[in-house]
Amino acid sequence: MAVTACQGLGFIVSLIGIAGIIAATCMDQWSTQDLYNNPVTAVFNYQGLWRSCVRESSGFTECRGYFTLLGLPAMLQAVRALMIVGIVLGAISLLVSIFALKCIRIGSMEDSAKANMTLTSGIMFIISGLCAITGVSVFANMLVTNFWMSTANMYTGMGGMVQTVQTRYTFGSALFVGWVAGGLTLIGGVMMCIACRGLVPEETNYKAVSYHASGHNVAYKPGGFKTSTGFGPNSKNKKIYEGGVHTEDEVQSHPSKYDYV
């Protein structure tokens, strides 16, 4: 019961994590404009992995996609690739883990096969979560670097006495969604790997016990007087008397009281 609960909980947590990774990849708020010490507040800029948007104070929002591939920064393309790989691995692992659930019986599938499928899906969940966390962290590091470079360039004129207006970007909501989703996927994968150990059938080791058959087989018949032979025609017949089982030689060597009558 505990194995089934651990496997099911790991599947649900991983499912939520994969859904969060997909949502974070599609969101536009990967980087948002820093409004601190910014005199221009009528326009708010934010950017995502696929397009950049501008929202005006009137509520009108205009977005424009990135229509170039070679003109984009290499780090942005790397983040795209990591997120896509995480989504693909997560989708495959979800499909595998559905058939690996212990509560679902498909044909005559053995527990050992389900254990292998559970372990495979758990490892793929872990890799998917690591890809998402790595992609979000790389993008966050790029934002921090650009932020401090923009801050340093703001006070270059007149020996730092004149401040120039530059657009600086800070962390967007998509980054936090990606971190949480990647962590949930990672935790779900670990739980699936733990549940795999409980699905493996235990191997029982039996101690070898030597059995020696008796030298004579005596078959007792309820209405008979004689017994069956042992292992072959050379074995001596046995007769059942009131005192027990004796061979014919023993009967002849020990005469009874009826022999003198």
mmCIF file of C-alpha atoms in Angstrom:
data_model
loop_
_atom_site.group_PDB
_atom_site.id
_atom_site.type_symbol
_atom_site.label_atom_id
_atom_site.label_comp_id
_atom_site.label_asym_id
_atom_site.label_seq_id
_atom_site.Cartn_x
_atom_site.Cartn_y
_atom_site.Cartn_z
ATOM 1 C CA MET A 1 0.000 0.000 0.000
ATOM 2 C CA ALA A 2 2.835 2.386 0.821
ATOM 3 C CA VAL A 3 4.519 1.625 -2.506
ATOM 4 C CA THR A 4 1.332 2.379 -4.435
ATOM 5 C CA ALA A 5 0.840 5.652 -2.528
ATOM 6 C CA CYS A 6 4.455 6.713 -3.105
ATOM 7 C CA GLN A 7 4.214 5.906 -6.805
ATOM 8 C CA GLY A 8 0.900 7.689 -7.255
ATOM 9 C CA LEU A 9 2.034 10.760 -5.321
ATOM 10 C CA GLY A 10 5.242 10.911 -7.349
ATOM 11 C CA PHE A 11 3.235 10.734 -10.560
ATOM 12 C CA ILE A 12 0.906 13.561 -9.483
ATOM 13 C CA VAL A 13 3.779 15.784 -8.336
ATOM 14 C CA SER A 14 5.653 15.182 -11.585
ATOM 15 C CA LEU A 15 2.516 15.910 -13.598
ATOM 16 C CA ILE A 16 2.109 19.267 -11.855
ATOM 17 C CA GLY A 17 5.787 20.006 -12.417
ATOM 18 C CA ILE A 18 5.644 19.250 -16.142
ATOM 19 C CA ALA A 19 2.555 21.439 -16.494
ATOM 20 C CA GLY A 20 4.439 24.241 -14.737
ATOM 21 C CA ILE A 21 7.441 23.849 -17.055
ATOM 22 C CA ILE A 22 5.181 24.126 -20.092
ATOM 23 C CA ALA A 23 3.477 27.204 -18.614
ATOM 24 C CA ALA A 24 6.796 28.866 -17.795
ATOM 25 C CA THR A 25 8.124 28.231 -21.307
ATOM 26 C CA CYS A 26 5.081 29.848 -22.895
ATOM 27 C CA MET A 27 4.948 32.852 -20.547
ATOM 28 C CA ASP A 28 6.160 36.277 -21.683
ATOM 29 C CA GLN A 29 7.291 37.579 -18.287
ATOM 30 C CA TRP A 30 10.766 36.093 -18.200
ATOM 31 C CA SER A 31 12.256 39.554 -17.766
ATOM 32 C CA THR A 32 10.337 42.654 -16.736
ATOM 33 C CA GLN A 33 11.353 46.281 -16.781
ATOM 34 C CA ASP A 34 12.818 47.632 -13.574
ATOM 35 C CA LEU A 35 10.736 50.655 -12.608
ATOM 36 C CA TYR A 36 12.963 51.715 -9.707
ATOM 37 C CA ASN A 37 14.370 55.216 -10.273
ATOM 38 C CA ASN A 38 12.809 55.253 -13.739
ATOM 39 C CA PRO A 39 11.041 58.499 -14.643
ATOM 40 C CA VAL A 40 9.185 56.921 -17.576
ATOM 41 C CA THR A 41 6.200 55.013 -16.201
ATOM 42 C CA ALA A 42 3.770 55.301 -19.098
ATOM 43 C CA VAL A 43 5.342 52.321 -20.867
ATOM 44 C CA PHE A 44 6.133 48.955 -19.323
ATOM 45 C CA ASN A 45 8.321 46.450 -21.192
ATOM 46 C CA TYR A 46 8.661 42.729 -20.580
ATOM 47 C CA GLN A 47 10.241 39.941 -22.567
ATOM 48 C CA GLY A 48 9.908 36.202 -22.921
ATOM 49 C CA LEU A 49 11.643 33.413 -24.770
ATOM 50 C CA TRP A 50 9.603 33.873 -27.911
ATOM 51 C CA ARG A 51 8.540 37.531 -28.036
ATOM 52 C CA SER A 52 8.778 40.924 -26.369
ATOM 53 C CA CYS A 53 5.798 42.988 -25.309
ATOM 54 C CA VAL A 54 5.040 46.624 -24.473
ATOM 55 C CA ARG A 55 2.141 47.625 -22.242
ATOM 56 C CA GLU A 56 1.029 51.225 -22.149
ATOM 57 C CA SER A 57 -0.657 53.030 -19.294
ATOM 58 C CA SER A 58 -3.914 53.028 -21.258
ATOM 59 C CA GLY A 59 -4.007 49.226 -21.040
ATOM 60 C CA PHE A 60 -3.051 48.562 -24.646
ATOM 61 C CA THR A 61 -0.479 45.765 -25.046
ATOM 62 C CA GLU A 62 1.534 45.068 -28.168
ATOM 63 C CA CYS A 63 3.755 42.020 -28.584
ATOM 64 C CA ARG A 64 6.245 41.242 -31.287
ATOM 65 C CA GLY A 65 7.844 37.875 -31.850
ATOM 66 C CA TYR A 66 11.497 37.206 -32.469
ATOM 67 C CA PHE A 67 11.535 36.731 -36.226
ATOM 68 C CA THR A 68 15.206 35.888 -36.332
ATOM 69 C CA LEU A 69 17.172 32.915 -35.155
ATOM 70 C CA LEU A 70 20.782 33.821 -35.827
ATOM 71 C CA GLY A 71 20.353 37.313 -34.430
ATOM 72 C CA LEU A 72 19.340 36.101 -30.972
ATOM 73 C CA PRO A 73 21.902 35.747 -28.173
ATOM 74 C CA ALA A 74 23.448 32.306 -27.784
ATOM 75 C CA MET A 75 22.373 32.110 -24.147
ATOM 76 C CA LEU A 76 18.744 32.695 -25.081
ATOM 77 C CA GLN A 77 18.871 29.898 -27.636
ATOM 78 C CA ALA A 78 20.466 27.597 -25.060
ATOM 79 C CA VAL A 79 17.664 28.353 -22.600
ATOM 80 C CA ARG A 80 15.098 27.591 -25.285
ATOM 81 C CA ALA A 81 16.749 24.250 -26.015
ATOM 82 C CA LEU A 82 16.909 23.279 -22.337
ATOM 83 C CA MET A 83 13.247 24.047 -21.760
ATOM 84 C CA ILE A 84 12.150 22.147 -24.861
ATOM 85 C CA VAL A 85 14.253 19.121 -23.902
ATOM 86 C CA GLY A 86 12.727 19.217 -20.420
ATOM 87 C CA ILE A 87 9.203 19.282 -21.847
ATOM 88 C CA VAL A 88 9.862 16.427 -24.281
ATOM 89 C CA LEU A 89 11.455 14.223 -21.620
ATOM 90 C CA GLY A 90 8.644 15.032 -19.219
ATOM 91 C CA ALA A 91 5.966 14.100 -21.750
ATOM 92 C CA ILE A 92 7.644 10.765 -22.527
ATOM 93 C CA SER A 93 8.133 9.963 -18.855
ATOM 94 C CA LEU A 94 4.489 10.751 -18.141
ATOM 95 C CA LEU A 95 3.408 8.297 -20.817
ATOM 96 C CA VAL A 96 5.719 5.604 -19.457
ATOM 97 C CA SER A 97 4.702 6.180 -15.847
ATOM 98 C CA ILE A 98 1.001 5.794 -16.675
ATOM 99 C CA PHE A 99 1.575 2.192 -17.776
ATOM 100 C CA ALA A 100 3.921 1.622 -14.830
ATOM 101 C CA LEU A 101 1.336 2.491 -12.164
ATOM 102 C CA LYS A 102 0.665 -0.449 -9.890
ATOM 103 C CA CYS A 103 -3.031 0.353 -9.687
ATOM 104 C CA ILE A 104 -3.372 -0.175 -13.450
ATOM 105 C CA ARG A 105 -3.160 -3.744 -14.679
ATOM 106 C CA ILE A 106 -2.436 -4.259 -18.374
ATOM 107 C CA GLY A 107 -2.629 -7.857 -19.538
ATOM 108 C CA SER A 108 -0.199 -10.156 -17.762
ATOM 109 C CA MET A 109 2.476 -7.547 -17.066
ATOM 110 C CA GLU A 110 4.688 -8.645 -14.202
ATOM 111 C CA ASP A 111 5.776 -6.499 -11.289
ATOM 112 C CA SER A 112 9.394 -6.635 -12.460
ATOM 113 C CA ALA A 113 8.431 -4.957 -15.753
ATOM 114 C CA LYS A 114 6.478 -2.284 -13.873
ATOM 115 C CA ALA A 115 9.482 -1.721 -11.623
ATOM 116 C CA ASN A 116 11.765 -1.147 -14.615
ATOM 117 C CA MET A 117 9.272 1.236 -16.206
ATOM 118 C CA THR A 118 8.887 3.130 -12.919
ATOM 119 C CA LEU A 119 12.646 3.516 -12.581
ATOM 120 C CA THR A 120 12.951 4.697 -16.192
ATOM 121 C CA SER A 121 10.210 7.291 -15.801
ATOM 122 C CA GLY A 122 11.704 8.479 -12.499
ATOM 123 C CA ILE A 123 15.133 9.043 -14.060
ATOM 124 C CA MET A 124 13.560 10.902 -16.982
ATOM 125 C CA PHE A 125 11.582 13.090 -14.563
ATOM 126 C CA ILE A 126 14.791 13.960 -12.730
ATOM 127 C CA ILE A 127 16.553 14.894 -15.977
ATOM 128 C CA SER A 128 13.554 16.946 -17.077
ATOM 129 C CA GLY A 129 13.508 18.871 -13.792
ATOM 130 C CA LEU A 130 17.246 19.501 -13.977
ATOM 131 C CA CYS A 131 16.915 20.832 -17.532
ATOM 132 C CA ALA A 132 14.195 23.266 -16.452
ATOM 133 C CA ILE A 133 16.109 24.461 -13.384
ATOM 134 C CA THR A 134 19.295 24.869 -15.423
ATOM 135 C CA GLY A 135 17.542 26.830 -18.166
ATOM 136 C CA VAL A 136 15.861 29.216 -15.743
ATOM 137 C CA SER A 137 19.082 29.703 -13.775
ATOM 138 C CA VAL A 138 21.068 30.490 -16.931
ATOM 139 C CA PHE A 139 18.506 33.109 -17.947
ATOM 140 C CA ALA A 140 18.527 34.584 -14.434
ATOM 141 C CA ASN A 141 22.321 34.819 -14.486
ATOM 142 C CA MET A 142 22.137 36.618 -17.831
ATOM 143 C CA LEU A 143 19.635 39.095 -16.365
ATOM 144 C CA VAL A 144 21.846 39.813 -13.363
ATOM 145 C CA THR A 145 24.871 40.445 -15.576
ATOM 146 C CA ASN A 146 22.966 42.792 -17.882
ATOM 147 C CA PHE A 147 21.375 44.577 -14.939
ATOM 148 C CA TRP A 148 24.676 45.539 -13.319
ATOM 149 C CA MET A 149 26.224 46.442 -16.644
ATOM 150 C CA SER A 150 23.279 48.756 -17.350
ATOM 151 C CA THR A 151 23.570 50.240 -13.870
ATOM 152 C CA ALA A 152 27.252 50.989 -14.409
ATOM 153 C CA ASN A 153 26.563 52.645 -17.763
ATOM 154 C CA MET A 154 23.920 54.927 -16.263
ATOM 155 C CA TYR A 155 26.553 57.036 -14.439
ATOM 156 C CA THR A 156 29.209 57.401 -17.124
ATOM 157 C CA GLY A 157 28.463 60.972 -18.195
ATOM 158 C CA MET A 158 30.100 63.989 -16.478
ATOM 159 C CA GLY A 159 32.122 61.804 -14.104
ATOM 160 C CA GLY A 160 29.061 60.110 -12.734
ATOM 161 C CA MET A 161 27.155 63.348 -12.044
ATOM 162 C CA VAL A 162 24.689 62.929 -14.899
ATOM 163 C CA GLN A 163 22.375 59.951 -14.958
ATOM 164 C CA THR A 164 21.351 58.585 -18.348
ATOM 165 C CA VAL A 165 18.019 56.820 -18.802
ATOM 166 C CA GLN A 166 18.449 53.153 -19.667
ATOM 167 C CA THR A 167 16.005 50.280 -19.575
ATOM 168 C CA ARG A 168 16.989 47.681 -17.028
ATOM 169 C CA TYR A 169 15.315 44.300 -16.687
ATOM 170 C CA THR A 170 14.827 42.206 -13.595
ATOM 171 C CA PHE A 171 13.346 38.818 -12.740
ATOM 172 C CA GLY A 172 9.921 38.065 -14.157
ATOM 173 C CA SER A 173 7.231 35.752 -12.817
ATOM 174 C CA ALA A 174 8.095 33.046 -15.338
ATOM 175 C CA LEU A 175 11.440 32.468 -13.645
ATOM 176 C CA PHE A 176 9.837 31.648 -10.314
ATOM 177 C CA VAL A 177 7.285 29.393 -11.999
ATOM 178 C CA GLY A 178 10.106 27.563 -13.774
ATOM 179 C CA TRP A 179 12.109 27.086 -10.571
ATOM 180 C CA VAL A 180 9.137 25.723 -8.651
ATOM 181 C CA ALA A 181 8.036 23.494 -11.537
ATOM 182 C CA GLY A 182 11.522 22.096 -12.029
ATOM 183 C CA GLY A 183 11.794 21.360 -8.312
ATOM 184 C CA LEU A 184 8.431 19.558 -8.284
ATOM 185 C CA THR A 185 9.424 17.465 -11.277
ATOM 186 C CA LEU A 186 12.702 16.577 -9.603
ATOM 187 C CA ILE A 187 10.960 15.564 -6.374
ATOM 188 C CA GLY A 188 8.418 13.494 -8.284
ATOM 189 C CA GLY A 189 11.200 11.665 -10.110
ATOM 190 C CA VAL A 190 12.945 10.836 -6.841
ATOM 191 C CA MET A 191 9.689 9.469 -5.418
ATOM 192 C CA MET A 192 9.215 7.285 -8.482
ATOM 193 C CA CYS A 193 12.718 5.888 -8.067
ATOM 194 C CA ILE A 194 12.011 5.137 -4.407
ATOM 195 C CA ALA A 195 8.741 3.387 -5.319
ATOM 196 C CA CYS A 196 10.647 1.246 -7.807
ATOM 197 C CA ARG A 197 12.440 -0.571 -4.987
ATOM 198 C CA GLY A 198 9.143 -1.716 -3.498
ATOM 199 C CA LEU A 199 7.886 -3.077 -6.823
ATOM 200 C CA VAL A 200 10.843 -5.408 -7.363
ATOM 201 C CA PRO A 201 9.819 -8.959 -6.343
ATOM 202 C CA GLU A 202 11.878 -10.276 -3.466
ATOM 203 C CA GLU A 203 14.028 -13.324 -4.114
ATOM 204 C CA THR A 204 13.496 -16.002 -1.460
ATOM 205 C CA ASN A 205 16.482 -18.182 -0.706
ATOM 206 C CA TYR A 206 15.610 -21.683 0.523
ATOM 207 C CA LYS A 207 18.123 -23.819 2.379
ATOM 208 C CA ALA A 208 18.871 -27.155 0.766
ATOM 209 C CA VAL A 209 17.579 -30.099 2.800
ATOM 210 C CA SER A 210 18.690 -33.602 1.877
ATOM 211 C CA TYR A 211 15.994 -36.267 2.036
ATOM 212 C CA HIS A 212 16.854 -39.938 2.372
ATOM 213 C CA ALA A 213 14.165 -42.468 1.586
ATOM 214 C CA SER A 214 13.743 -45.399 3.931
ATOM 215 C CA GLY A 215 15.180 -48.735 2.940
ATOM 216 C CA HIS A 216 11.878 -50.647 3.026
ATOM 217 C CA ASN A 217 8.470 -49.452 1.990
ATOM 218 C CA VAL A 218 5.668 -51.067 3.886
ATOM 219 C CA ALA A 219 2.196 -50.736 2.482
ATOM 220 C CA TYR A 220 -0.483 -51.532 4.985
ATOM 221 C CA LYS A 221 -3.711 -52.990 3.709
ATOM 222 C CA PRO A 222 -6.747 -52.816 5.948
ATOM 223 C CA GLY A 223 -8.035 -56.259 5.033
ATOM 224 C CA GLY A 224 -4.836 -58.062 4.165
ATOM 225 C CA PHE A 225 -2.296 -60.122 5.956
ATOM 226 C CA LYS A 226 0.750 -59.628 3.764
ATOM 227 C CA THR A 227 2.672 -56.544 2.818
ATOM 228 C CA SER A 228 4.070 -55.312 -0.469
ATOM 229 C CA THR A 229 7.683 -55.673 -1.435
ATOM 230 C CA GLY A 230 10.335 -52.984 -1.045
ATOM 231 C CA PHE A 231 12.381 -51.969 -4.091
ATOM 232 C CA GLY A 232 12.601 -55.112 -6.151
ATOM 233 C CA PRO A 233 12.040 -58.827 -6.399
ATOM 234 C CA ASN A 234 15.110 -59.552 -4.246
ATOM 235 C CA SER A 235 13.720 -57.773 -1.238
ATOM 236 C CA LYS A 236 12.277 -59.989 1.429
ATOM 237 C CA ASN A 237 8.575 -60.094 2.047
ATOM 238 C CA LYS A 238 7.266 -58.826 5.302
ATOM 239 C CA LYS A 239 4.267 -59.986 7.281
ATOM 240 C CA ILE A 240 2.235 -58.045 9.727
ATOM 241 C CA TYR A 241 1.614 -59.741 13.044
ATOM 242 C CA GLU A 242 0.142 -58.470 16.200
ATOM 243 C CA GLY A 243 3.562 -57.688 17.561
ATOM 244 C CA GLY A 244 4.707 -55.584 14.597
ATOM 245 C CA VAL A 245 6.429 -56.020 11.245
ATOM 246 C CA HIS A 246 8.939 -58.906 10.858
ATOM 247 C CA THR A 247 10.653 -60.544 7.923
ATOM 248 C CA GLU A 248 10.130 -64.208 7.062
ATOM 249 C CA ASP A 249 13.628 -65.132 8.383
ATOM 250 C CA GLU A 250 12.849 -63.525 11.698
ATOM 251 C CA VAL A 251 9.608 -65.456 11.912
ATOM 252 C CA GLN A 252 11.341 -68.756 11.234
ATOM 253 C CA SER A 253 14.194 -68.122 13.713
ATOM 254 C CA HIS A 254 11.829 -67.204 16.495
ATOM 255 C CA PRO A 255 9.150 -69.888 16.748
ATOM 256 C CA SER A 256 5.902 -68.987 18.326
ATOM 257 C CA LYS A 257 3.778 -70.939 20.753
ATOM 258 C CA TYR A 258 1.562 -72.171 17.907
ATOM 259 C CA ASP A 259 4.425 -74.211 16.392
ATOM 260 C CA TYR A 260 4.283 -76.749 19.245
ATOM 261 C CA VAL A 261 0.595 -77.453 18.982
#
